[in-house]
Structure formats: C-alpha cells, structure tokens
Short mmCIF file of C-alpha atoms and ligand atoms in Angstrom, two decimals:
data_model
loop_
_atom_site.label_atom_id
_atom_site.label_comp_id
_atom_site.label_asym_id
_atom_site.label_seq_id
_atom_site.Cartn_x
_atom_site.Cartn_y
_atom_site.Cartn_z
CA MET A 492 0.00 0.00 0.00
CA SER A 493 1.40 3.40 -0.94
CA ILE A 494 2.06 6.39 1.26
CA ILE A 495 -1.15 8.08 0.07
CA PHE A 496 -3.30 6.23 2.63
CA ASP A 497 -1.07 7.36 5.54
CA ARG A 498 -0.80 10.94 4.30
CA MET A 499 -4.55 11.19 3.78
CA SER A 500 -5.31 9.64 7.20
CA GLU A 501 -3.28 12.41 8.89
CA ARG A 502 -4.90 15.17 6.89
CA ILE A 503 -8.44 13.82 7.25
CA GLU A 504 -8.13 13.90 11.03
CA GLU A 505 -7.18 17.62 10.87
CA TRP A 506 -9.85 18.43 8.27
CA ARG A 507 -12.60 16.69 10.27
CA MET A 508 -11.64 18.58 13.41
CA GLU A 509 -11.66 21.92 11.58
CA ASP A 510 -14.93 21.08 9.83
CA TRP A 511 -16.57 20.28 13.16
CA GLN A 512 -15.26 23.51 14.73
CA LEU A 513 -16.44 25.64 11.80
CA LYS A 514 -19.91 24.12 11.86
CA SER A 515 -20.30 24.50 15.63
CA LYS A 516 -18.92 28.07 15.68
CA GLY A 517 -20.52 29.46 12.51
CA GLY A 518 -23.07 26.95 11.28
CA ASN A 519 -25.76 29.62 10.90
CA LYS A 520 -23.67 32.16 8.93
CA VAL A 521 -25.12 32.94 5.46
CA LEU A 522 -23.05 32.11 2.35
CA SER A 523 -25.58 33.09 -0.30
CA GLU A 524 -29.13 34.24 -0.76
CA VAL A 525 -30.92 32.81 -3.80
CA THR A 526 -32.90 35.09 -6.09
CA VAL A 527 -35.75 34.06 -8.37
CA ALA A 528 -33.45 34.75 -11.36
CA GLN A 529 -30.80 32.39 -9.95
CA ALA A 530 -33.35 29.63 -9.32
CA TYR A 531 -34.41 29.91 -12.98
CA GLY A 532 -30.83 30.51 -14.17
CA GLY A 533 -28.84 27.38 -13.45
CA MET A 534 -27.98 28.55 -9.90
CA ARG A 535 -25.20 30.80 -11.28
CA GLY A 536 -23.21 32.34 -8.44
CA VAL A 537 -25.11 30.57 -5.63
CA ARG A 538 -22.54 29.58 -2.99
CA ALA A 539 -23.79 26.28 -1.61
CA LEU A 540 -21.00 23.74 -2.14
CA ILE A 541 -17.66 23.03 -0.49
CA CYS A 542 -14.71 22.04 -2.70
CA ASP A 543 -11.09 22.13 -1.51
CA THR A 544 -9.28 20.42 -4.39
CA SER A 545 -9.41 23.57 -6.52
CA ARG A 546 -11.11 26.93 -6.87
CA VAL A 547 -11.82 29.14 -9.87
CA PRO A 548 -11.89 32.86 -9.04
CA GLN A 549 -13.53 34.67 -11.95
CA ASP A 550 -10.50 36.93 -12.44
CA LYS A 551 -7.78 34.28 -11.98
CA GLY A 552 -8.96 30.90 -13.27
CA LEU A 553 -7.89 27.50 -12.01
CA ILE A 554 -6.04 27.36 -8.68
CA VAL A 555 -5.31 23.84 -7.40
CA ARG A 556 -4.87 23.75 -3.61
CA GLY A 557 -3.51 27.32 -3.65
CA MET A 558 -1.28 26.82 -6.72
CA PRO A 559 -2.24 28.67 -9.93
CA LEU A 560 -2.11 26.64 -13.14
CA ALA A 561 1.02 28.56 -14.28
CA GLU A 562 2.91 26.91 -11.37
CA LEU A 563 1.65 23.44 -12.28
CA VAL A 564 2.33 23.28 -16.02
CA ASP A 565 5.63 21.42 -15.50
CA LYS A 566 4.24 18.90 -13.02
CA THR A 567 3.10 15.34 -13.72
CA PRO A 568 -0.55 14.23 -13.33
CA GLU A 569 0.55 12.05 -10.38
CA GLU A 570 2.02 15.09 -8.56
CA VAL A 571 -1.14 17.13 -9.12
CA TYR A 572 -3.37 14.23 -8.04
CA PHE A 573 -1.38 13.83 -4.83
CA LEU A 574 -1.68 17.59 -4.28
CA MET A 575 -5.46 17.48 -4.71
CA LEU A 576 -5.85 14.48 -2.39
CA THR A 577 -3.59 15.65 0.44
CA GLY A 578 -3.19 19.43 0.06
CA ASP A 579 0.59 19.15 -0.48
CA LEU A 580 2.88 18.34 -3.38
CA PRO A 581 4.61 15.00 -2.78
CA THR A 582 8.25 14.71 -1.73
CA LYS A 583 10.46 12.71 -4.09
CA ASP A 584 9.96 9.49 -2.08
CA GLU A 585 6.21 10.05 -1.74
CA LEU A 586 5.92 10.63 -5.49
CA LYS A 587 7.77 7.39 -6.23
CA SER A 588 5.58 5.38 -3.86
CA PHE A 589 2.39 6.98 -5.22
CA THR A 590 3.39 6.57 -8.89
CA ASP A 591 4.38 2.92 -8.27
CA ASP A 592 1.02 2.24 -6.64
CA ILE A 593 -0.83 3.63 -9.67
CA LYS A 594 1.41 1.69 -12.07
CA ALA A 595 0.46 -1.56 -10.30
CA ARG A 596 -3.27 -0.98 -10.87
CA LYS A 597 -3.31 -0.46 -14.65
CA ASN A 598 -4.61 -3.77 -15.97
CA VAL A 599 -8.04 -3.62 -17.57
CA PRO A 600 -10.39 -6.63 -17.08
CA ALA A 601 -10.86 -8.62 -20.32
CA TYR A 602 -14.66 -8.27 -20.19
CA VAL A 603 -14.27 -4.50 -20.75
CA TRP A 604 -12.72 -5.16 -24.17
CA ASP A 605 -15.43 -7.74 -24.95
CA LEU A 606 -18.10 -5.15 -24.17
CA LEU A 607 -16.43 -2.45 -26.28
CA ARG A 608 -15.90 -4.81 -29.21
CA ALA A 609 -19.59 -5.78 -29.15
CA MET A 610 -20.77 -2.17 -29.51
CA PRO A 611 -22.00 -0.85 -32.89
CA ARG A 612 -19.19 0.77 -34.92
CA ASP A 613 -20.91 4.15 -34.84
CA THR A 614 -21.09 4.32 -31.03
CA HIS A 615 -19.77 7.65 -29.71
CA PRO A 616 -16.39 7.25 -27.90
CA MET A 617 -17.90 8.85 -24.77
CA VAL A 618 -20.60 6.15 -24.69
CA MET A 619 -17.83 3.56 -24.96
CA LEU A 620 -15.91 5.17 -22.10
CA ASN A 621 -18.90 5.53 -19.80
CA SER A 622 -20.08 1.98 -20.51
CA ALA A 623 -16.58 0.65 -19.77
CA ILE A 624 -16.54 2.47 -16.43
CA LEU A 625 -20.02 1.30 -15.50
CA ILE A 626 -19.44 -2.35 -16.35
CA MET A 627 -16.42 -2.36 -14.02
CA HIS A 628 -18.75 -1.62 -11.11
CA LYS A 629 -18.29 -5.19 -9.90
CA GLU A 630 -14.63 -4.32 -9.17
CA SER A 631 -15.67 -1.67 -6.62
CA VAL A 632 -13.87 -2.19 -3.32
CA PHE A 633 -16.24 0.29 -1.67
CA ALA A 634 -19.41 -1.50 -2.86
CA ASP A 635 -18.02 -4.83 -1.68
CA GLU A 636 -17.02 -3.52 1.76
CA TYR A 637 -20.30 -1.63 2.12
CA ASP A 638 -22.22 -4.86 1.51
CA ARG A 639 -20.19 -6.58 4.20
CA GLY A 640 -20.67 -3.65 6.62
CA ILE A 641 -18.10 -0.90 7.09
CA LYS A 642 -17.79 1.92 9.62
CA LYS A 643 -18.77 5.30 8.18
CA ASP A 644 -15.48 6.86 9.31
CA ASP A 645 -13.51 4.38 7.20
CA GLN A 646 -15.54 4.50 4.00
CA TRP A 647 -13.10 6.93 2.38
CA LYS A 648 -10.36 4.26 2.30
CA SER A 649 -12.21 1.88 -0.01
CA THR A 650 -13.39 4.92 -2.02
CA LEU A 651 -9.72 5.85 -2.45
CA GLU A 652 -9.02 2.26 -3.60
CA ASP A 653 -11.72 2.70 -6.28
CA ALA A 654 -10.33 6.12 -7.20
CA LEU A 655 -6.77 4.85 -7.69
CA ASN A 656 -7.98 1.82 -9.65
CA LEU A 657 -10.06 3.99 -11.98
CA VAL A 658 -7.39 6.66 -12.50
CA ALA A 659 -4.81 3.95 -13.25
CA LYS A 660 -7.01 2.10 -15.78
CA LEU A 661 -8.62 5.00 -17.64
CA PRO A 662 -5.65 5.85 -19.92
CA ALA A 663 -5.53 2.22 -21.12
CA ILE A 664 -9.30 2.12 -21.67
CA ALA A 665 -9.29 5.51 -23.39
CA ALA A 666 -6.36 4.60 -25.65
CA GLY A 667 -7.99 1.24 -26.44
CA ILE A 668 -11.22 3.03 -27.41
CA TYR A 669 -9.24 5.29 -29.74
CA ARG A 670 -7.53 2.39 -31.50
CA MET A 671 -10.69 0.27 -31.69
CA LYS A 672 -13.11 2.97 -32.78
CA PHE A 673 -10.85 4.53 -35.41
CA ASN A 674 -9.30 1.31 -36.79
CA LYS A 675 -5.78 2.08 -35.64
CA GLY A 676 -4.78 -1.56 -35.26
CA GLU A 677 -4.32 -3.76 -32.21
CA ILE A 678 -4.83 -2.33 -28.74
CA ILE A 679 -1.47 -1.46 -27.15
CA PRO A 680 -1.37 -2.89 -23.60
CA PRO A 681 -0.25 -0.71 -20.67
CA ASP A 682 3.41 -0.73 -19.66
CA SER A 683 3.81 -0.98 -15.90
CA SER A 684 7.14 0.86 -16.03
CA MET A 685 5.55 4.06 -17.38
CA ASP A 686 3.79 6.91 -15.61
CA LEU A 687 0.26 7.99 -16.53
CA ALA A 688 1.13 10.53 -19.23
CA GLY A 689 3.96 8.48 -20.74
CA ASP A 690 1.82 5.36 -20.95
CA TYR A 691 -1.21 7.17 -22.43
CA PHE A 692 1.11 8.62 -25.12
CA HIS A 693 2.54 5.13 -25.73
CA MET A 694 -0.86 3.35 -25.84
CA LEU A 695 -2.49 5.88 -28.19
CA GLY A 696 0.21 5.14 -30.75
CA VAL A 697 -0.62 8.37 -32.62
CA SER A 698 2.85 9.85 -32.85
CA ASP A 699 6.33 9.25 -31.44
CA VAL A 700 7.23 12.95 -31.43
CA PRO A 701 8.45 13.68 -27.86
CA ASP A 702 6.59 17.04 -27.88
CA PHE A 703 3.33 15.09 -28.12
CA LYS A 704 4.20 13.30 -24.88
CA ASP A 705 4.74 16.74 -23.26
CA LEU A 706 1.38 17.80 -24.64
CA ILE A 707 -0.39 14.77 -23.12
CA ARG A 708 1.20 15.55 -19.75
CA LEU A 709 0.11 19.20 -19.97
CA TYR A 710 -3.35 18.15 -21.14
CA LEU A 711 -3.83 15.76 -18.18
CA VAL A 712 -2.68 18.44 -15.72
CA ALA A 713 -4.58 21.42 -17.17
CA HIS A 714 -8.00 19.70 -17.29
CA CYS A 715 -7.66 17.94 -13.92
CA ASP A 716 -10.28 19.91 -11.95
CA HIS A 717 -12.39 23.08 -12.05
CA GLU A 718 -13.89 23.41 -8.56
CA GLY A 719 -17.17 21.79 -7.47
CA GLY A 720 -20.04 23.45 -9.32
CA ASN A 721 -19.49 22.51 -12.98
CA VAL A 722 -21.83 19.90 -14.45
CA SER A 723 -19.55 16.88 -14.14
CA ALA A 724 -18.24 17.74 -10.66
CA LEU A 725 -21.70 18.44 -9.32
CA ALA A 726 -23.07 15.26 -10.92
CA THR A 727 -20.32 13.17 -9.33
CA GLN A 728 -21.00 14.58 -5.89
CA VAL A 729 -24.78 14.30 -6.13
CA ILE A 730 -24.60 10.67 -7.27
CA SER A 731 -21.92 9.62 -4.78
CA SER A 732 -23.78 11.29 -1.90
CA SER A 733 -26.26 8.40 -2.17
CA LEU A 734 -23.27 6.16 -1.34
CA ALA A 735 -23.22 4.94 -4.91
CA ASP A 736 -19.62 3.92 -5.63
CA LEU A 737 -17.25 5.79 -7.93
CA TYR A 738 -18.00 3.55 -10.93
CA TYR A 739 -21.61 4.74 -10.87
CA SER A 740 -20.83 8.36 -10.08
CA LEU A 741 -17.93 8.83 -12.51
CA SER A 742 -19.79 7.33 -15.44
CA GLY A 743 -22.80 9.54 -14.59
CA ALA A 744 -20.56 12.59 -14.42
CA PHE A 745 -19.03 11.85 -17.80
CA ASN A 746 -22.49 11.65 -19.37
CA GLY A 747 -22.70 15.34 -18.40
CA LEU A 748 -19.18 16.02 -19.66
CA ALA A 749 -20.35 14.74 -23.05
CA GLY A 750 -22.68 17.74 -23.53
CA PRO A 751 -21.77 20.49 -26.06
CA LEU A 752 -21.88 23.24 -23.45
CA HIS A 753 -19.35 21.36 -21.29
CA GLY A 754 -16.70 18.85 -22.43
CA LEU A 755 -17.85 18.49 -26.03
CA ALA A 756 -17.04 22.14 -26.79
CA ASN A 757 -13.45 21.26 -27.75
CA GLN A 758 -14.62 19.14 -30.70
CA GLU A 759 -17.22 21.77 -31.66
CA SER A 760 -14.56 24.45 -31.56
CA LEU A 761 -12.11 22.69 -33.87
CA LYS A 762 -14.96 21.81 -36.24
CA TRP A 763 -15.86 25.51 -36.40
CA VAL A 764 -12.22 26.53 -37.00
CA LEU A 765 -11.82 24.04 -39.87
CA GLU A 766 -15.13 25.08 -41.44
CA ILE A 767 -13.96 28.70 -41.38
CA MET A 768 -10.65 27.75 -43.00
CA GLU A 769 -12.43 25.79 -45.69
CA LYS A 770 -14.85 28.63 -46.38
CA TYR A 771 -12.13 31.27 -46.71
CA GLY A 772 -9.41 29.04 -48.18
CA GLY A 773 -7.05 29.27 -45.18
CA THR A 774 -6.53 31.56 -42.21
CA PRO A 775 -9.28 34.20 -42.44
CA THR A 776 -8.80 37.97 -42.33
CA ASN A 777 -10.12 40.02 -39.42
CA ASN A 778 -13.14 41.12 -41.47
CA GLN A 779 -13.93 37.55 -42.46
CA ILE A 780 -13.84 36.55 -38.78
CA LYS A 781 -16.28 39.35 -37.91
CA GLU A 782 -18.56 38.09 -40.67
CA ILE A 783 -18.48 34.46 -39.52
CA VAL A 784 -19.07 35.36 -35.86
CA ALA A 785 -22.19 37.30 -36.89
CA LYS A 786 -23.41 34.45 -39.14
CA THR A 787 -22.83 31.79 -36.46
CA MET A 788 -24.78 33.83 -33.91
CA GLU A 789 -27.59 34.55 -36.41
CA SER A 790 -27.99 30.82 -37.00
CA GLY A 791 -28.73 30.38 -33.28
CA LYS A 792 -25.44 28.64 -32.47
CA VAL A 793 -22.93 29.66 -29.81
CA ILE A 794 -19.31 30.51 -30.62
CA PRO A 795 -17.65 27.35 -29.33
CA GLY A 796 -14.67 27.78 -27.02
CA TYR A 797 -15.70 31.30 -25.99
CA GLY A 798 -17.51 32.37 -22.83
CA HIS A 799 -17.67 30.76 -19.41
CA ALA A 800 -20.16 30.38 -16.59
CA VAL A 801 -17.61 31.56 -13.99
CA LEU A 802 -14.53 33.11 -15.65
CA ARG A 803 -14.41 36.75 -16.71
CA ILE A 804 -10.90 36.66 -18.23
CA THR A 805 -9.03 34.60 -20.81
CA ASP A 806 -8.88 31.12 -19.30
CA PRO A 807 -5.30 30.52 -18.03
CA ARG A 808 -5.61 26.99 -19.44
CA PHE A 809 -6.11 28.59 -22.89
CA ASP A 810 -2.95 30.64 -22.28
CA ALA A 811 -0.99 27.51 -21.30
CA PHE A 812 -1.92 25.72 -24.55
CA LEU A 813 -1.45 28.84 -26.66
CA ASN A 814 2.08 29.17 -25.26
CA PHE A 815 2.70 25.49 -26.01
CA GLY A 816 1.63 26.00 -29.64
CA LYS A 817 3.72 29.17 -30.00
CA LYS A 818 6.76 27.25 -28.78
CA HIS A 819 6.35 24.11 -30.87
CA PHE A 820 4.49 25.01 -34.11
CA PRO A 821 3.86 28.77 -34.36
CA ASN A 822 3.31 28.68 -38.15
CA ASP A 823 0.82 25.82 -38.37
CA PRO A 824 -2.19 27.23 -40.31
CA VAL A 825 -4.84 25.81 -37.93
CA PHE A 826 -2.95 27.17 -34.92
CA LEU A 827 -2.55 30.54 -36.68
CA THR A 828 -6.31 30.62 -37.24
CA VAL A 829 -6.98 29.92 -33.55
CA SER A 830 -4.54 32.73 -32.63
CA ARG A 831 -6.21 35.16 -35.03
CA LEU A 832 -9.69 34.27 -33.77
CA TYR A 833 -8.42 35.19 -30.29
CA GLU A 834 -7.48 38.67 -31.61
CA VAL A 835 -10.93 39.32 -33.10
CA VAL A 836 -13.69 37.21 -31.48
CA PRO A 837 -13.60 38.78 -27.98
CA GLU A 838 -14.05 42.27 -29.45
CA GLU A 839 -17.09 41.05 -31.40
CA LEU A 840 -18.62 39.22 -28.42
CA LYS A 841 -18.13 42.32 -26.23
CA LYS A 842 -20.67 44.06 -28.48
CA ILE A 843 -23.36 41.54 -27.45
CA GLU A 844 -24.61 42.76 -24.11
CA LYS A 845 -26.00 39.48 -22.78
CA ILE A 846 -22.66 37.64 -23.07
CA LYS A 847 -20.92 38.02 -19.72
CA ASN A 848 -17.52 36.68 -20.75
CA PRO A 849 -16.23 37.33 -24.29
CA TRP A 850 -12.90 35.59 -23.66
CA PRO A 851 -11.79 32.11 -24.78
CA ASN A 852 -11.95 29.07 -22.52
CA VAL A 853 -9.61 26.08 -22.78
CA ASP A 854 -11.70 24.44 -25.50
CA ALA A 855 -10.89 27.16 -28.04
CA VAL A 856 -7.37 25.85 -28.54
CA THR A 857 -6.88 22.22 -27.47
CA GLY A 858 -8.50 20.67 -30.55
CA ALA A 859 -6.13 22.56 -32.87
CA ILE A 860 -3.13 21.25 -30.95
CA LEU A 861 -4.26 17.62 -30.95
CA TYR A 862 -5.02 18.00 -34.68
CA TYR A 863 -1.48 19.19 -35.32
CA TYR A 864 -0.04 16.01 -33.79
CA GLY A 865 -2.28 13.80 -35.94
CA LEU A 866 -5.07 13.11 -33.46
CA LYS A 867 -7.74 14.25 -35.90
CA GLU A 868 -10.80 12.34 -34.73
CA PHE A 869 -12.82 15.14 -33.07
CA SER A 870 -15.29 12.89 -31.32
CA TYR A 871 -12.41 11.47 -29.27
CA TYR A 872 -11.36 14.77 -27.67
CA THR A 873 -13.86 14.64 -24.81
CA VAL A 874 -12.55 11.19 -23.85
CA MET A 875 -9.13 12.73 -23.30
CA PHE A 876 -10.73 15.52 -21.25
CA ALA A 877 -12.46 12.82 -19.17
CA VAL A 878 -9.20 10.95 -18.48
CA SER A 879 -7.78 14.15 -17.01
CA ARG A 880 -10.94 15.25 -15.18
CA SER A 881 -11.14 11.83 -13.47
CA LEU A 882 -8.30 13.09 -11.24
CA GLY A 883 -10.31 15.96 -9.78
CA LEU A 884 -13.65 14.19 -9.68
CA THR A 885 -12.30 11.14 -7.84
CA ALA A 886 -10.24 13.32 -5.46
CA GLN A 887 -13.34 15.39 -4.63
CA THR A 888 -15.34 12.20 -3.99
CA VAL A 889 -12.74 10.63 -1.68
CA ILE A 890 -12.56 13.86 0.32
CA ASN A 891 -16.34 14.29 0.51
CA ARG A 892 -16.68 10.72 1.74
CA ALA A 893 -13.95 11.32 4.32
CA MET A 894 -15.78 14.46 5.48
CA LEU A 895 -18.98 12.40 5.80
CA THR A 896 -20.84 14.66 3.36
CA PRO A 897 -24.53 13.75 3.68
CA LEU A 898 -27.08 12.91 0.99
CA PHE A 899 -27.73 15.86 -1.37
CA ARG A 900 -31.32 17.04 -1.13
CA PRO A 901 -31.89 20.72 -2.00
CA LYS A 902 -35.48 21.94 -1.90
CA SER A 903 -37.39 22.70 -5.09
CA VAL A 904 -40.31 25.13 -5.27
CA SER A 905 -43.24 25.27 -7.68
CA THR A 906 -44.08 28.01 -10.18
CA GLN A 907 -47.02 28.87 -7.93
CA TYR A 908 -44.58 29.53 -5.10
CA ILE A 909 -42.63 31.91 -7.37
CA ARG A 910 -45.91 33.57 -8.49
CA ASP A 911 -46.79 34.18 -4.84
CA ILE A 912 -43.38 35.67 -4.11
CA VAL A 913 -43.35 37.86 -7.23
CA GLY A 914 -46.89 38.96 -6.49
N1 LIG B 2216 -21.49 32.34 -28.10
C1 LIG B 2216 -22.77 32.79 -28.23
N2 LIG B 2216 -23.58 33.13 -27.20
C2 LIG B 2216 -23.02 33.02 -25.98
C3 LIG B 2216 -21.72 32.61 -25.77
C4 LIG B 2216 -20.94 32.23 -26.88
N3 LIG B 2216 -19.70 31.75 -26.79
N4 LIG B 2216 -21.45 32.60 -24.43
C5 LIG B 2216 -22.59 33.01 -23.84
N5 LIG B 2216 -23.54 33.25 -24.77
C6 LIG B 2216 -24.94 33.62 -24.56
C7 LIG B 2216 -25.62 32.49 -23.79
O1 LIG B 2216 -26.03 31.45 -24.66
C8 LIG B 2216 -26.77 33.23 -23.13
O2 LIG B 2216 -27.75 33.46 -24.11
P1 LIG B 2216 -29.33 33.27 -23.78
O3 LIG B 2216 -29.58 34.18 -22.62
O4 LIG B 2216 -30.01 33.67 -25.04
O5 LIG B 2216 -29.50 31.82 -23.43
C9 LIG B 2216 -26.15 34.58 -22.80
O6 LIG B 2216 -25.02 34.74 -23.70
C10 LIG B 2216 -25.64 34.70 -21.39
O7 LIG B 2216 -24.72 33.68 -21.15
P2 LIG B 2216 -23.57 33.84 -20.06
O8 LIG B 2216 -24.21 34.18 -18.75
O9 LIG B 2216 -22.50 34.74 -20.56
O10 LIG B 2216 -22.94 32.39 -20.01
P3 LIG B 2216 -23.58 31.09 -19.35
O11 LIG B 2216 -23.02 30.97 -17.97
O12 LIG B 2216 -25.03 31.00 -19.52
O13 LIG B 2216 -22.95 29.93 -20.28
C11 LIG B 2216 -21.29 28.79 -21.50
C12 LIG B 2216 -21.59 29.61 -20.25
C13 LIG B 2216 -19.87 28.24 -21.40
C14 LIG B 2216 -22.25 27.60 -21.58
C15 LIG B 2216 -21.43 29.70 -22.73
O14 LIG B 2216 -20.51 30.75 -22.66
C16 LIG B 2216 -21.28 28.95 -24.03
O15 LIG B 2216 -22.24 28.36 -24.51
N6 LIG B 2216 -20.02 28.94 -24.64
C17 LIG B 2216 -19.76 28.17 -25.81
C18 LIG B 2216 -19.60 26.69 -25.45
C19 LIG B 2216 -18.29 26.44 -24.72
O16 LIG B 2216 -17.25 26.92 -25.09
N7 LIG B 2216 -18.37 25.63 -23.63
C20 LIG B 2216 -17.16 25.24 -22.88
C21 LIG B 2216 -17.20 25.67 -21.43
C22 LIG B 2216 -15.93 25.29 -20.74
C23 LIG B 2216 -16.11 24.25 -19.67
O17 LIG B 2216 -17.09 23.51 -19.63
O18 LIG B 2216 -15.19 24.15 -18.83
#
C-alpha cells in the first residue's frame, strides 16, 4: 500500500476537526441568498458547495490547492493528483511510492474489451468510455465492503481504492477506445514501467514525437479539476452522496461532460475553425472573422470555445496551450487561425450585451493542438478531457466521503410559489 493512505489519514483527522469547529462556531452564517433569477438561471453564483481540491476565481482561473495553473504546467498528473488528495505536493519518495502504486493498478479486465468490441461501430467514444466504467462496477472495493458492513469513518479508504484503480485504468481504456473505434490496429497494452502521461502517449500510438508526450502531460494536468459546481463535478457529488460507488458516479458525471456546453465544446470548436478555413481558403482575415461570428450567432449557435459560466478573463488553461503551440508550431495554419480568432472574437462578443464573458476558454485551442499532432478524430477529444478530469472528480469524492458529506437534497419550489413571491 502506498504512502497516500497514511498521508490522507493524517490530513483527514485535521480536516474533520476543523470542519466540526467551523460548523459549531458558525453553522448559521449565510453564504448566499438565492434570487428568483438564480433559481431559474442554473444557480449561477449561488454559494452552496464546499470544494477544496481547486477553486476558480472569476478573475484568476484554475487554482489547485492554492497553486495557480502557471505553477503546475511542469508537473506530472501524479504530482497534481497527490496535491489534490492531500493538500501538499509529494516529496520525491512520496511521489515514487504513489506513482508505483498507480502503475500496479493499470490492468483492464478482459470483459471491458469484450463489451467495447460488441458495440455498434458508430457508437460515440464517450458512450464507450462511460459503458466501460459502469461495467467495471463489480470491481468496486467500496461496494463490496459496504455490503459486508463498514464503519462510516472508514468508507473513504475503499473509495480511495476505487479512485486509484479507476485513475490507473482510464488511460488504457481511453487509448484502447481510440484504436478500436478509429481502426488504428491492435490495442497497445499498458506498460507498468511508465507513468500515466507516458503510458497514455505510448498506448495511443498516434505519434512518437516527444513534444506530443509533453502535450499529453500538460493536457492531463490542465484539465484535472475546475472546482465543485461545474456539471460533471456536481453530478459526481450528487450521485456519490447516495453512497453509490465511484464507478456509478464517474460514469454519470461523464455523461454530463459529453454535452456540447461542457466537455464536447473542444470538438465543436475545432470543427468551427476548420469550417472557417475551408470557407475562406485558409486563415481568415479580421473582417472575415467578424462576418463568420455574426453568421454563427444569427444561426442560433454559440461561438464554441468562448464564454464561461464563472470566468471573466481569458482562461489561463487557454494561455498555457497557446504558449505550447507558439513554442512548438507557431506557423501551423490551424494554430494561426486559432490565434487570429483570439485577436478578433472577444471584441465582437463584447458588443453583445447578454454575453458576460467574451474571452476564450480552454476548448478554443486544445482541438487545434491535438489535430497538429495527428489526433484528428474530433469525437475522441472529450474522452481525453475525461481521463484528465477523473483526477479531480475522484479526489473530490474521496474527500467528501472522508468528510462524511450527507445525501444531497436541496429543496425545489413550484411556479405557484414563485408567483406568490413575485406577487
Ligand atoms: N457564443 C454565443 N452566445 C453566448 C456565448 C458564446 N460563446 N457565451 C454566452 N452566450 C450567450 C448564452 O447562450 C446566453 O444566451 P441566452 O440568454 O439567449 O441563453 C447569454 O449569452 C448569457 O450567457 P452567459 O451568462 O455569458 O454564459 P452562461 O453561464 O449562460 O454559459 C457557456 C456559459 C460556457 C455555456 C457559454 O458561454 C457557451 O455556450 N459557450 C460556448 C460553449 C463552450 O465553449 N463551452 C465550454 C465551457 C468550458 C467548460 O465547460 O469548462
């Protein structure tokens, strides 16, 4: 067993004590009042959740356990996962123990491949991923221990077992889905000597360019978490609050990630960029961009990759990938188009009063970068997002279970109730 169980045990004791003190001292303090507009408007801005793995201030973007993304771009997914779970970056020895533990959990049960092979050829890769996660439910250590009876205080340990097993297996499953779905040849089995990013790069078999390995590492780090209120994070926590195990809650969460306003936006964004390039025969001029923004909006579609429910600045994750592209392939025509869109689109969106954030989010650029390295199958991009986001979602779940977070049950009201209030 790796050091992670000991390190988390120490921290959980402190966190529980603080949690108890905060609730007894200030349990009746008000975090948020909810307006009628917020109840009708997707609960934007309502403060009613606790999430310590990361936060997203609207003027700063992703901060993982106090560390802004800019300080994490050179880290490995294992380091960032350890940071989310414990609150601290690992020491060298801790990182080795933690990485070795994950390496030992990589093997995917054969029945997962049987299931995926039996699916119709035109199944969406996200359906393949979510089905693979769900069918592995019988591997759940938590579900097994729960059936046999387990003290509430200890339930986080078997949840952490499930979390580590899932995080370790997902790159192999995701890479296998890529090779199977897009006829890339035999599935490449995981290599127990490799870390998460290195093995995902190896199992995809898309390219042997070392920069692509760096990209996969950056991709897994940059998408790891985005506080607790986004669709997939909220879905995970709601489902797991019923004491459903992580196989149920993660696959449910990824069904939400598959929506075009959430994780699917990266494929939509690249599709839009390529359509523009085809229409104008290459990188468009500023005037052509203005024209296409207006036309896209007129047709009732959103501008994919722009806007955000929380952020009010350029997403620092967008900056991280833009810098990566500038360093490795500044003159690639698709990348140049993405860069030019960034110069023009925000100014156009600023003219539309209802849009609160005209700036790009991470999805405006990642597709173009994957495309450059030869990963051109758009429908796969959300799967890669999911592999990364599994880090944050499983870390949040382990912590919530350790903090004995109760069953979610907010109160709904009827339209009549609103009528009475409005008068
Ligand atoms: N293009 C066109 N219209 C947009 C827009 C965009 N990029 N961003 C916002 N709007 C519109 C909204 O659709 C909404 O219109 P209606 O009132 O007619 O419904 C209005 O502006 C107000 O929206 P908002 O308060 O600024 O943003 P929301 O919190 O409602 O929505 C988001 C946020 C991300 C869904 C929205 O900006 C959007 O659809 N963007 C494009 C899709 C995208 O890039 N999604 C990825 C999000 C990243 C992530 O999930 O992490």
